[in-house]
Coordinates of C-alpha atoms in Angstrom, one line a residue:
M1 CA 0.1 0.0 -0.1
P2 CA 1.6 3.7 -1.0
P3 CA 2.4 5.6 2.2
K4 CA 0.2 8.2 3.1
P5 CA 1.5 12.0 2.6
K6 CA 3.0 13.7 6.4
K7 CA 1.3 16.7 6.8
Q8 CA 3.5 19.6 6.3
T9 CA 4.2 22.8 8.2
A10 CA 6.7 25.9 8.1
N11 CA 9.7 23.9 10.0
S12 CA 9.2 20.5 9.3
L13 CA 11.9 18.5 8.3
Y14 CA 10.2 16.4 6.3
L15 CA 10.6 16.8 2.0
Q16 CA 8.4 19.0 0.5
K17 CA 7.4 17.9 -2.2
T18 CA 5.0 19.1 -5.8
K19 CA 1.7 17.3 -6.2
T20 CA 1.6 16.1 -10.2
G21 CA -1.7 16.1 -10.4
I22 CA -1.7 12.9 -12.5
S23 CA -4.5 10.7 -10.9
G24 CA -2.9 7.9 -8.7
L25 CA 0.3 9.0 -8.9
D26 CA 0.4 11.6 -5.8
E27 CA -0.4 8.7 -3.4
I28 CA 2.8 6.7 -4.7
T29 CA 4.9 9.4 -3.9
A30 CA 3.2 10.0 -1.1
G31 CA 2.2 13.6 -1.8
G32 CA 4.4 14.3 -4.9
L33 CA 7.5 14.7 -6.8
P34 CA 10.4 16.4 -4.5
K35 CA 9.9 19.9 -4.7
G36 CA 12.3 21.8 -6.3
R37 CA 15.1 19.3 -7.3
P38 CA 15.2 16.9 -10.1
S39 CA 13.5 13.6 -11.2
L40 CA 14.3 11.6 -14.2
I41 CA 11.5 9.0 -15.4
C42 CA 12.9 6.6 -18.0
G43 CA 11.5 4.4 -19.9
A44 CA 11.6 2.8 -23.5
A45 CA 10.1 4.1 -26.4
G46 CA 6.2 4.2 -26.7
C47 CA 6.0 3.7 -22.6
G48 CA 4.3 7.1 -22.5
K49 CA 7.1 9.8 -20.8
T50 CA 7.2 12.6 -22.8
L51 CA 3.1 12.5 -22.4
L52 CA 3.5 12.4 -18.6
S53 CA 6.1 15.2 -18.4
L54 CA 3.7 17.6 -19.9
E55 CA 1.1 16.3 -18.1
F56 CA 2.7 17.1 -15.4
I57 CA 3.2 20.9 -16.3
F58 CA -0.1 21.4 -17.8
R59 CA -1.7 19.7 -14.7
G60 CA 0.5 22.3 -12.8
A61 CA -0.3 25.4 -14.7
S62 CA -4.3 25.1 -14.8
E63 CA -4.5 23.2 -11.5
F64 CA -1.6 24.8 -8.8
G65 CA -1.3 28.0 -10.2
E66 CA 2.9 26.8 -11.4
P67 CA 3.8 28.1 -14.7
G68 CA 5.9 25.8 -16.4
V69 CA 8.6 25.2 -18.9
F70 CA 8.9 22.1 -21.7
M71 CA 12.5 22.2 -23.1
A72 CA 12.0 20.1 -26.2
F73 CA 14.5 18.4 -28.4
E74 CA 13.1 16.0 -30.3
E75 CA 9.1 17.3 -31.6
K76 CA 9.0 21.4 -31.7
A77 CA 5.4 23.1 -30.0
D78 CA 3.2 22.9 -32.6
E79 CA 3.4 18.7 -33.0
L80 CA 3.2 18.7 -29.2
A81 CA 0.3 20.7 -29.4
V82 CA -1.6 18.9 -31.7
N83 CA -0.8 15.8 -30.2
V84 CA -2.3 16.3 -26.7
S85 CA -5.2 17.6 -27.7
S86 CA -7.4 14.7 -27.6
L87 CA -6.3 14.4 -24.1
G88 CA -7.7 18.1 -23.7
F89 CA -4.9 19.1 -22.8
D90 CA -4.7 23.1 -24.7
L91 CA -1.0 24.0 -24.6
A92 CA -1.9 26.6 -26.5
K93 CA -4.3 28.7 -24.6
L94 CA -1.9 28.2 -21.7
Q95 CA 0.6 29.5 -23.7
K96 CA -0.8 32.7 -24.8
E97 CA -1.6 33.4 -20.8
K98 CA 2.5 32.9 -20.1
L99 CA 1.4 29.7 -18.1
I100 CA 3.6 27.3 -20.4
K101 CA 6.7 27.7 -22.4
V102 CA 7.4 25.2 -24.8
D103 CA 10.7 25.6 -26.5
H104 CA 11.6 23.2 -29.3
V105 CA 15.8 23.5 -29.6
H106 CA 17.4 21.6 -32.3
I107 CA 20.9 20.0 -31.7
D108 CA 22.7 18.4 -34.9
R109 CA 25.5 16.0 -33.4
S110 CA 27.6 17.3 -36.9
E111 CA 28.1 20.4 -34.9
I112 CA 28.9 19.1 -31.7
E113 CA 33.0 18.6 -31.5
E114 CA 34.3 16.7 -28.5
T115 CA 37.2 19.6 -26.8
G116 CA 38.0 19.5 -23.5
E117 CA 36.1 23.1 -23.4
Y118 CA 32.1 21.7 -23.7
D119 CA 30.2 22.7 -21.9
L120 CA 26.2 23.6 -21.6
D121 CA 26.4 27.1 -20.7
G122 CA 24.3 27.5 -23.6
L123 CA 21.6 25.7 -22.5
F124 CA 21.6 27.3 -19.5
I125 CA 21.0 30.9 -20.8
R126 CA 18.3 29.4 -23.0
L127 CA 16.5 27.5 -19.9
G128 CA 17.0 30.3 -17.4
Y129 CA 15.6 33.1 -19.6
A130 CA 12.3 30.2 -20.2
I131 CA 11.9 29.6 -16.7
D132 CA 12.1 33.9 -15.4
S133 CA 9.9 34.9 -18.1
I134 CA 7.6 33.2 -16.9
G135 CA 8.1 32.6 -13.0
A136 CA 8.3 29.2 -14.1
K137 CA 8.1 26.9 -10.7
R138 CA 8.1 23.2 -13.3
V139 CA 10.7 22.0 -16.2
V140 CA 10.5 19.8 -17.9
L141 CA 13.6 18.4 -20.3
D142 CA 12.8 15.7 -22.9
T143 CA 15.2 13.8 -23.5
I144 CA 18.2 14.4 -22.1
E145 CA 20.4 11.8 -24.7
N146 CA 20.0 14.3 -26.9
I147 CA 21.6 16.8 -25.0
F148 CA 24.3 14.6 -25.0
A149 CA 24.2 13.6 -28.8
G150 CA 27.4 12.5 -30.4
L151 CA 29.6 13.3 -27.1
N152 CA 31.6 10.0 -26.2
N153 CA 34.0 11.6 -23.7
Q154 CA 32.8 10.2 -20.3
T155 CA 34.4 12.5 -18.5
I156 CA 33.2 15.5 -20.1
L157 CA 29.4 13.3 -20.2
R158 CA 29.0 13.1 -16.4
A159 CA 30.9 16.4 -15.5
E160 CA 28.4 18.1 -17.7
L161 CA 25.3 16.1 -16.5
R162 CA 25.9 16.8 -13.0
R163 CA 26.7 20.4 -13.5
L164 CA 22.9 20.3 -15.6
F165 CA 21.0 18.7 -12.1
A166 CA 23.2 21.2 -9.8
W167 CA 22.1 24.4 -11.8
L168 CA 18.5 23.1 -11.8
K169 CA 18.4 22.8 -7.7
E170 CA 19.8 26.6 -7.6
K171 CA 16.9 27.4 -9.6
G172 CA 14.7 26.3 -7.1
V173 CA 12.9 24.8 -9.6
T174 CA 10.9 21.3 -9.6
T175 CA 12.0 19.7 -12.4
I176 CA 11.1 16.1 -14.7
I177 CA 14.3 14.6 -17.2
T178 CA 12.9 12.2 -19.5
G179 CA 15.6 9.5 -20.4
E180 CA 15.7 6.3 -22.8
K181 CA 16.2 2.5 -21.7
G182 CA 20.0 1.8 -21.5
D183 CA 21.1 -1.8 -22.3
G184 CA 21.2 -3.3 -18.6
S185 CA 20.5 0.6 -17.2
L186 CA 17.8 2.5 -16.7
T187 CA 19.2 5.4 -18.8
R188 CA 21.5 5.3 -21.9
Q189 CA 24.7 7.5 -19.6
G190 CA 24.2 5.0 -16.7
L191 CA 24.9 7.8 -14.6
E192 CA 21.4 10.3 -14.8
E193 CA 19.6 7.9 -12.2
Y194 CA 22.2 7.7 -9.1
V195 CA 22.5 11.7 -9.8
S196 CA 18.4 11.9 -9.9
D197 CA 16.5 12.4 -6.6
C198 CA 13.4 10.8 -7.4
V199 CA 13.7 8.0 -10.4
I200 CA 10.3 6.5 -11.8
L201 CA 10.8 3.9 -14.7
L202 CA 7.9 3.5 -17.3
D203 CA 7.4 -0.1 -18.7
H204 CA 5.4 -1.5 -22.0
R205 CA 4.9 -4.9 -21.6
V206 CA 2.9 -7.4 -24.6
V207 CA 2.5 -10.6 -23.2
N208 CA 0.1 -12.9 -25.2
Q209 CA -0.5 -9.8 -27.3
I210 CA -1.9 -7.7 -24.3
S211 CA -0.4 -4.7 -23.4
T212 CA 0.1 -4.0 -20.1
R213 CA 1.7 -0.4 -19.1
L214 CA 3.4 -0.4 -15.9
L215 CA 5.1 2.1 -13.3
R216 CA 7.6 1.5 -10.7
V217 CA 9.3 4.2 -8.5
V218 CA 13.1 3.0 -8.3
K219 CA 14.1 5.5 -5.8
Y220 CA 12.7 8.7 -3.6
R221 CA 16.0 10.3 -1.9
G222 CA 14.4 11.2 1.7
S223 CA 10.7 9.8 1.2
L224 CA 9.0 6.8 1.9
H225 CA 7.2 5.9 -1.7
G226 CA 5.1 3.1 -2.3
T227 CA 7.8 0.5 -4.5
N228 CA 5.7 -2.1 -6.4
E229 CA 4.7 -2.0 -10.4
Y230 CA 1.4 0.4 -10.5
P231 CA 0.0 -0.5 -13.8
F232 CA -1.1 2.8 -15.4
L233 CA -4.0 4.0 -18.3
I234 CA -3.4 6.1 -20.7
D235 CA -6.8 7.4 -22.3
E236 CA -8.8 10.6 -23.2
E237 CA -8.2 12.2 -20.0
G238 CA -4.6 12.1 -19.7
I239 CA -2.7 9.4 -17.4
S240 CA -4.4 7.1 -15.0
V241 CA -2.4 5.3 -12.2
L242 CA -3.6 2.7 -9.9
P243 CA -1.8 3.3 -6.4
V244 CA -4.3 0.3 -5.0
T245 CA -1.9 -3.0 -4.6
S246 CA -3.0 -4.8 -1.0
L247 CA -4.8 -2.5 0.8
L248 CA -4.7 -3.3 4.9
L249 CA -7.7 -5.1 6.2
D250 CA -8.5 -2.3 8.2
H251 CA -11.6 -0.5 6.7
E252 CA -15.1 0.1 8.0
V253 CA -17.7 -2.6 7.9
S254 CA -21.8 -1.8 8.2
T255 CA -24.7 -3.5 9.7
E256 CA -26.8 -2.4 7.1
R257 CA -28.5 -4.8 5.2
I258 CA -29.7 -4.2 1.2
S259 CA -32.3 -6.2 -0.7
T260 CA -30.7 -8.3 -3.5
G261 CA -34.2 -8.1 -5.8
I262 CA -35.4 -11.5 -5.6
P263 CA -37.7 -11.3 -1.9
S264 CA -37.2 -15.2 -2.0
L265 CA -33.3 -14.8 -1.4
D266 CA -34.1 -12.1 0.9
K267 CA -35.6 -14.8 2.9
M268 CA -33.5 -17.2 2.7
L269 CA -30.8 -14.4 4.0
G270 CA -32.7 -14.7 6.7
G271 CA -35.2 -11.6 5.1
R272 CA -33.6 -8.9 4.5
G273 CA -30.3 -9.1 2.0
F274 CA -26.8 -9.0 1.8
F275 CA -24.9 -6.7 4.2
R276 CA -23.5 -3.2 2.3
G277 CA -20.2 -2.9 1.5
S278 CA -19.8 -6.8 0.9
S279 CA -19.0 -9.0 -1.9
V280 CA -20.8 -11.7 -3.6
L281 CA -19.8 -14.5 -5.8
V282 CA -22.5 -16.0 -7.9
S283 CA -21.4 -19.1 -9.6
G284 CA -23.2 -21.6 -11.9
T285 CA -23.4 -23.3 -15.4
A286 CA -23.6 -21.1 -18.6
G287 CA -28.0 -20.5 -19.1
T288 CA -28.7 -20.9 -15.4
G289 CA -29.6 -17.1 -14.5
K290 CA -26.5 -15.9 -13.2
T291 CA -26.7 -12.5 -15.1
S292 CA -30.4 -12.7 -14.2
I293 CA -29.5 -12.1 -10.6
A294 CA -27.2 -9.9 -11.2
A295 CA -29.7 -7.2 -12.5
L296 CA -32.3 -7.9 -10.4
F297 CA -30.0 -6.9 -8.0
A298 CA -28.7 -3.9 -9.6
N299 CA -32.6 -3.3 -10.8
E300 CA -33.2 -3.7 -6.7
T301 CA -30.4 -0.7 -6.1
C302 CA -31.6 1.7 -9.0
R303 CA -35.0 1.4 -7.0
R304 CA -33.3 2.4 -4.0
K305 CA -32.2 5.3 -5.9
E306 CA -28.2 4.2 -5.6
R307 CA -26.1 4.1 -8.2
C308 CA -25.5 1.0 -10.0
L309 CA -22.1 0.8 -12.2
Y310 CA -22.3 -2.6 -14.3
F311 CA -19.1 -3.8 -16.2
A312 CA -20.6 -6.8 -18.6
F313 CA -17.7 -8.8 -19.6
E314 CA -19.6 -10.4 -22.4
E315 CA -22.7 -8.9 -23.5
S316 CA -23.3 -5.7 -25.1
P317 CA -25.1 -3.6 -23.0
Q318 CA -28.5 -3.3 -25.3
Q319 CA -28.4 -7.3 -24.9
I320 CA -28.6 -7.2 -21.8
I321 CA -31.2 -4.6 -21.4
R322 CA -33.2 -6.5 -24.3
N323 CA -32.9 -10.1 -22.4
M324 CA -33.6 -8.6 -19.4
S325 CA -36.7 -7.0 -20.6
S326 CA -38.2 -10.7 -20.9
I327 CA -38.1 -11.5 -17.0
G328 CA -39.7 -7.7 -16.4
V329 CA -36.5 -6.1 -15.8
D330 CA -36.4 -2.4 -17.6
L331 CA -32.9 -1.1 -16.8
N332 CA -33.2 1.0 -19.3
T333 CA -35.3 3.5 -17.5
H334 CA -32.2 3.7 -14.5
I335 CA -29.9 4.1 -17.6
K336 CA -32.1 7.6 -19.1
K337 CA -32.1 8.6 -14.8
G338 CA -28.5 8.4 -14.3
F339 CA -29.0 5.6 -12.2
L340 CA -27.3 2.6 -13.7
E341 CA -24.2 3.2 -16.2
M342 CA -22.8 0.2 -18.3
H343 CA -19.3 -0.7 -20.1
S344 CA -18.9 -4.0 -21.9
S345 CA -15.8 -4.7 -23.0
R346 CA -14.0 -8.0 -24.1
P347 CA -11.2 -9.1 -21.5
T348 CA -8.9 -9.6 -24.4
A349 CA -8.8 -5.3 -25.0
Y350 CA -6.5 -5.6 -22.9
G351 CA -4.1 -6.9 -19.6
L352 CA -5.6 -7.9 -16.2
E353 CA -3.8 -4.8 -14.6
M354 CA -5.2 -2.1 -17.6
H355 CA -8.8 -3.8 -16.8
L356 CA -8.4 -3.3 -13.0
V357 CA -7.2 0.2 -13.9
D358 CA -10.1 1.1 -16.0
I359 CA -12.9 -0.4 -13.4
H360 CA -11.5 1.8 -10.3
K361 CA -11.3 5.3 -12.7
K362 CA -14.7 5.0 -13.7
I363 CA -15.5 4.0 -10.0
K364 CA -13.7 7.2 -8.8
R365 CA -15.9 8.9 -10.8
F366 CA -19.3 7.5 -10.7
R367 CA -19.2 6.8 -7.3
P368 CA -21.7 4.3 -7.0
Q369 CA -22.9 2.4 -4.6
T370 CA -23.4 -1.0 -6.2
V371 CA -20.8 -2.7 -8.4
I372 CA -21.2 -5.5 -10.4
L373 CA -18.7 -7.4 -12.8
D374 CA -20.6 -10.2 -15.1
P375 CA -18.7 -12.4 -15.5
I376 CA -15.1 -12.7 -14.0
T377 CA -14.2 -16.0 -15.1
N378 CA -14.0 -14.6 -18.6
L379 CA -10.5 -12.5 -17.5
V380 CA -8.4 -16.0 -17.0
T381 CA -8.3 -15.7 -20.9
V382 CA -5.7 -12.4 -20.6
G383 CA -4.3 -13.7 -17.3
T384 CA -3.3 -17.1 -15.0
V385 CA -6.5 -18.3 -12.1
S386 CA -3.1 -16.8 -9.6
E387 CA -3.5 -13.3 -11.7
V388 CA -7.4 -12.6 -11.6
K389 CA -7.5 -13.8 -8.0
S390 CA -4.8 -11.1 -7.3
M391 CA -6.8 -8.2 -9.3
L392 CA -10.1 -9.3 -7.5
I393 CA -8.4 -8.9 -4.1
R394 CA -7.0 -5.2 -5.2
L395 CA -10.5 -4.5 -6.7
I396 CA -12.5 -6.1 -3.2
D397 CA -10.0 -4.4 -0.8
Y398 CA -10.7 -1.3 -2.6
L399 CA -14.5 -1.3 -2.8
Q400 CA -14.7 -2.5 0.8
A401 CA -12.9 0.5 1.8
E402 CA -15.0 2.8 0.1
Q403 CA -18.0 0.3 1.3
I404 CA -19.5 -0.2 -2.0
T405 CA -21.4 -3.7 -2.5
V406 CA -19.6 -5.6 -5.4
L407 CA -21.6 -8.6 -6.7
F408 CA -19.6 -10.8 -9.3
T409 CA -21.0 -13.7 -11.5
A410 CA -18.4 -16.9 -12.6
L411 CA -19.3 -19.2 -14.7
S412 CA -18.5 -22.6 -13.7
L413 CA -17.4 -25.9 -15.6
N414 CA -16.5 -29.4 -14.9
T415 CA -13.1 -28.6 -15.4
I416 CA -9.7 -27.9 -13.0
L417 CA -9.0 -25.0 -14.3
N418 CA -12.5 -23.5 -13.6
E419 CA -13.0 -25.4 -10.0
Q420 CA -9.7 -23.5 -9.4
T421 CA -10.8 -20.2 -10.3
D422 CA -14.3 -20.9 -8.0
E423 CA -12.0 -21.8 -5.1
G424 CA -9.7 -19.4 -5.5
V425 CA -12.8 -15.8 -5.9
S426 CA -15.3 -18.1 -3.3
S427 CA -12.3 -17.9 -0.9
L428 CA -12.2 -13.6 -1.1
V429 CA -16.0 -12.9 -1.2
D430 CA -19.0 -12.2 2.0
A431 CA -21.5 -14.5 0.0
W432 CA -21.3 -17.2 -2.4
V433 CA -24.6 -18.4 -4.2
L434 CA -24.4 -21.6 -6.2
V435 CA -26.9 -22.3 -9.3
R436 CA -26.8 -25.9 -10.3
D437 CA -28.5 -27.5 -13.4
I438 CA -30.6 -30.4 -11.9
E439 CA -31.5 -32.5 -14.3
S440 CA -34.4 -35.3 -13.9
N441 CA -36.9 -37.0 -15.8
G442 CA -35.7 -36.2 -19.0
E443 CA -35.5 -32.2 -18.5
R444 CA -33.1 -29.8 -16.9
N445 CA -34.0 -27.7 -14.2
R446 CA -32.1 -25.2 -12.1
G447 CA -31.5 -25.0 -7.8
L448 CA -29.7 -22.5 -5.9
Y449 CA -28.7 -22.5 -2.2
I450 CA -26.5 -20.3 -0.4
M451 CA -22.5 -21.8 -0.2
K452 CA -21.6 -19.4 2.7
S453 CA -22.9 -16.3 3.8
R454 CA -20.6 -14.6 6.5
G455 CA -21.6 -13.1 9.7
M456 CA -25.7 -14.1 8.9
K457 CA -28.2 -17.0 9.4
H458 CA -28.6 -18.2 6.1
S459 CA -31.1 -21.5 4.8
N460 CA -29.0 -24.5 4.0
Q461 CA -31.9 -26.1 1.4
V462 CA -31.4 -26.4 -2.0
R463 CA -34.6 -24.2 -3.7
E464 CA -35.6 -24.8 -7.1
F465 CA -35.2 -21.7 -9.1
V466 CA -37.5 -20.7 -11.8
I467 CA -37.1 -17.2 -14.2
T468 CA -40.3 -16.8 -15.0
D469 CA -42.3 -13.4 -16.9
T470 CA -42.3 -11.6 -13.7
G471 CA -38.6 -12.1 -12.6
L472 CA -37.2 -15.0 -10.5
D473 CA -38.4 -17.5 -7.8
L474 CA -37.3 -20.2 -5.5
V475 CA -40.2 -22.4 -4.8
D476 CA -39.2 -25.8 -2.5
V477 CA -38.5 -28.8 -3.8
Y478 CA -39.6 -32.1 -3.0
L479 CA -38.6 -35.1 -1.4
G480 CA -39.0 -38.6 -3.0
S481 CA -38.2 -41.4 -2.8
D482 CA -35.5 -41.0 -5.9
G483 CA -34.5 -37.8 -4.2
V484 CA -35.4 -34.2 -4.9
I485 CA -37.9 -34.0 -7.0
I486 CA -37.8 -30.7 -9.1
G487 CA -39.6 -29.7 -12.1
S488 CA -42.5 -31.8 -13.9
A489 CA -42.0 -34.2 -11.8
R490 CA -43.1 -31.4 -8.6
E491 CA -45.8 -29.7 -10.7
A492 CA -47.3 -33.6 -11.1
Q493 CA -46.4 -34.6 -7.5
Q494 CA -48.3 -31.2 -6.7
L495 CA -51.1 -32.0 -8.6
N496 CA -51.2 -35.4 -7.1
E497 CA -51.1 -33.6 -3.7
V498 CA -54.1 -31.6 -4.4
T499 CA -55.7 -34.7 -6.2
S500 CA -55.2 -36.8 -3.2
E501 CA -56.1 -33.9 -0.8
V502 CA -59.5 -33.5 -3.2
L503 CA -60.1 -37.9 -2.8
R504 CA -59.5 -37.5 0.7
K505 CA -61.7 -34.9 1.5
H506 CA -64.6 -36.6 -0.4
A507 CA -63.7 -39.7 1.5
L508 CA -64.0 -38.1 5.0
G509 CA -67.3 -36.3 3.3
K510 CA -68.2 -40.2 2.2
K511 CA -67.7 -41.1 6.1
D512 CA -69.2 -38.0 7.2
L513 CA -72.8 -39.1 5.4
E514 CA -72.6 -42.7 6.9
I515 CA -71.9 -41.3 10.2
Q516 CA -74.6 -39.5 9.9
R517 CA -76.9 -42.3 8.9
K518 CA -75.7 -43.9 11.6
R519 CA -76.3 -41.5 13.9
K520 CA -80.0 -41.4 12.5
V521 CA -80.6 -45.3 12.8
L522 CA -78.7 -45.5 16.3
Q523 CA -81.1 -42.0 17.5
A524 CA -84.4 -44.0 16.2
K525 CA -83.0 -47.1 17.8
I526 CA -83.2 -45.2 21.0
E527 CA -86.1 -43.7 20.8
S528 CA -87.6 -47.0 20.2
L529 CA -86.0 -48.4 22.8
N530 CA -87.1 -45.2 25.1
E531 CA -90.9 -45.2 24.0
E532 CA -90.8 -49.5 25.0
F533 CA -89.1 -48.9 28.3
E534 CA -91.6 -45.9 28.5
S535 CA -94.7 -48.6 27.9
V536 CA -93.1 -51.4 30.3
R537 CA -92.6 -49.2 32.8
D538 CA -95.8 -47.7 32.5
E539 CA -97.3 -51.4 32.4
L540 CA -95.7 -52.2 35.3
N541 CA -97.1 -49.1 36.9
K542 CA -100.0 -49.9 36.3
S543 CA -99.4 -53.4 37.9
Y544 CA -98.6 -51.5 41.2
I545 CA -101.4 -49.2 41.1
E546 CA -104.0 -51.6 40.5
E547 CA -102.9 -53.7 43.1
D548 CA -102.2 -50.6 45.3
L549 CA -106.0 -49.6 44.2
R550 CA -107.1 -53.5 44.9
R551 CA -105.5 -53.4 48.6
E552 CA -106.7 -50.0 49.5
V553 CA -110.4 -51.4 48.5
M554 CA -110.3 -54.6 50.0
E555 CA -108.6 -52.5 53.3
K556 CA -111.6 -50.2 52.7
N557 CA -114.4 -53.4 52.5
R558 CA -112.4 -54.9 55.7
K559 CA -113.1 -52.3 57.4
Q560 CA -116.8 -51.6 56.2
L561 CA -117.2 -55.1 57.3
I562 CA -115.9 -54.7 60.5
R563 CA -117.7 -52.0 61.5
N564 CA -121.0 -53.5 60.0
R565 CA -120.3 -56.1 62.4
T566 CA -119.8 -54.0 65.7
S567 CA -123.4 -52.1 64.7
K568 CA -125.3 -55.7 64.2
N569 CA -123.9 -56.5 67.5
A570 CA -125.0 -54.0 69.9
D571 CA -128.4 -53.7 68.1
N572 CA -129.1 -57.3 69.8
G573 CA -127.9 -56.4 73.4
K574 CA -130.3 -53.9 73.1
G575 CA -132.9 -56.2 72.2

């Protein structure tokens, strides 16, 4: 990780620096080039030395109010102006405003005579006048080899070279001197790198027909600096250097959860979705719906009125927009509203490092809350598995430091190479969703499950992944005697269950009727028995009543007989 520039104070002992204004370079050099000292930019032809030094002059004049002198020994002033106009650098305007002075010095080798009195006094006078005429704070000499063209006396060359660097320090201007790379040394003379306070090496490599530009700070007296090779990009906005190599794992994390755009998937993730600022991998074989999941995630981001940056490595934006409309996702509306930006390119357009620089630059410009890369496995065509993993580590670290949620899609194949890719990437991400084909009953269906999701409760069950006209849905799978039942077999099973339910209800209805009929028969029998019981009881009661009545009558008769007999006896006594 490039060191952070330390705050300078008036009495600070730290080396004062001049900002270059070049994106990323100031971070690598911890604040810029050494102020008032010469720096060497070296490299082979075509690696970007002149462009970098010109941008140093242009940014200084336009952004920092520091006039600059560009002394060219190869190209004329009008040629330089035309060359950088495509990058938006208006040298003519700044020359009119006396913020930049471009001076072309022609040196003819045939005019150089090696004598003991050879010196650079003429160059010093001309350069000194140019510096004083506009009050220059920055100077570029492009290139140093032309100054000493044809001079073979090493003693004179070394003496004049040291004198040139000493004179530039005395003038107090921050200087860039460009130099051609030599055989076995950073420059042709092999001395410039030793007398320069800062040395930056540019390289332009071509591997497997893919070119990559790289920058490395070879030395920097009095200052900490990034020591790795950093890829840089030359585009319509100038030079962009990617300062990120491997950030420390000390970034802030969020506990906020964001929806995936698929309610049933959110439910599998505890009902709330992924963590904001996390990294998510969706992998699966071709045709399993990885891009559809990514599109719904982008759609949900835009619905929250947040920005989403979509990088596609297989399909054009128009293709994706058309295809996603078939499942009810309107991405074009989000593009028009400025919430969604889509970029498409073939991985073979340039190397991995250049892809990383391009992605980094677009993220800094658009400032999205969500980034999607679809698919990352295509990057293996321009690099090894370990190189792709290294690139993704740097990208994930940067995005997590910025609290940007990133979703990768990855193609899975039944090959060792792709298994390595999946394993390498899946270990980096916070959540991994796997979509796979499930073949049964002569048809192909999709199954989805969550391999891992750090820091949250999540389902461990397989769900059938269904793509419909209105989006994506996850349905519960059925378990049969032969395993998981999906697709038409699941639908058949559902129909069988519905039929069984109807038949069960019908059977229950028949049983209910039979029970009701038997209840009525039993109730009738009970009523009949009750009537019979009442009849018997009445009969018995009748017998009891008659007996009681007979006894009562007989008692009355007996008493009457007694009374009659008593009365008769009384009458006989009187007679």
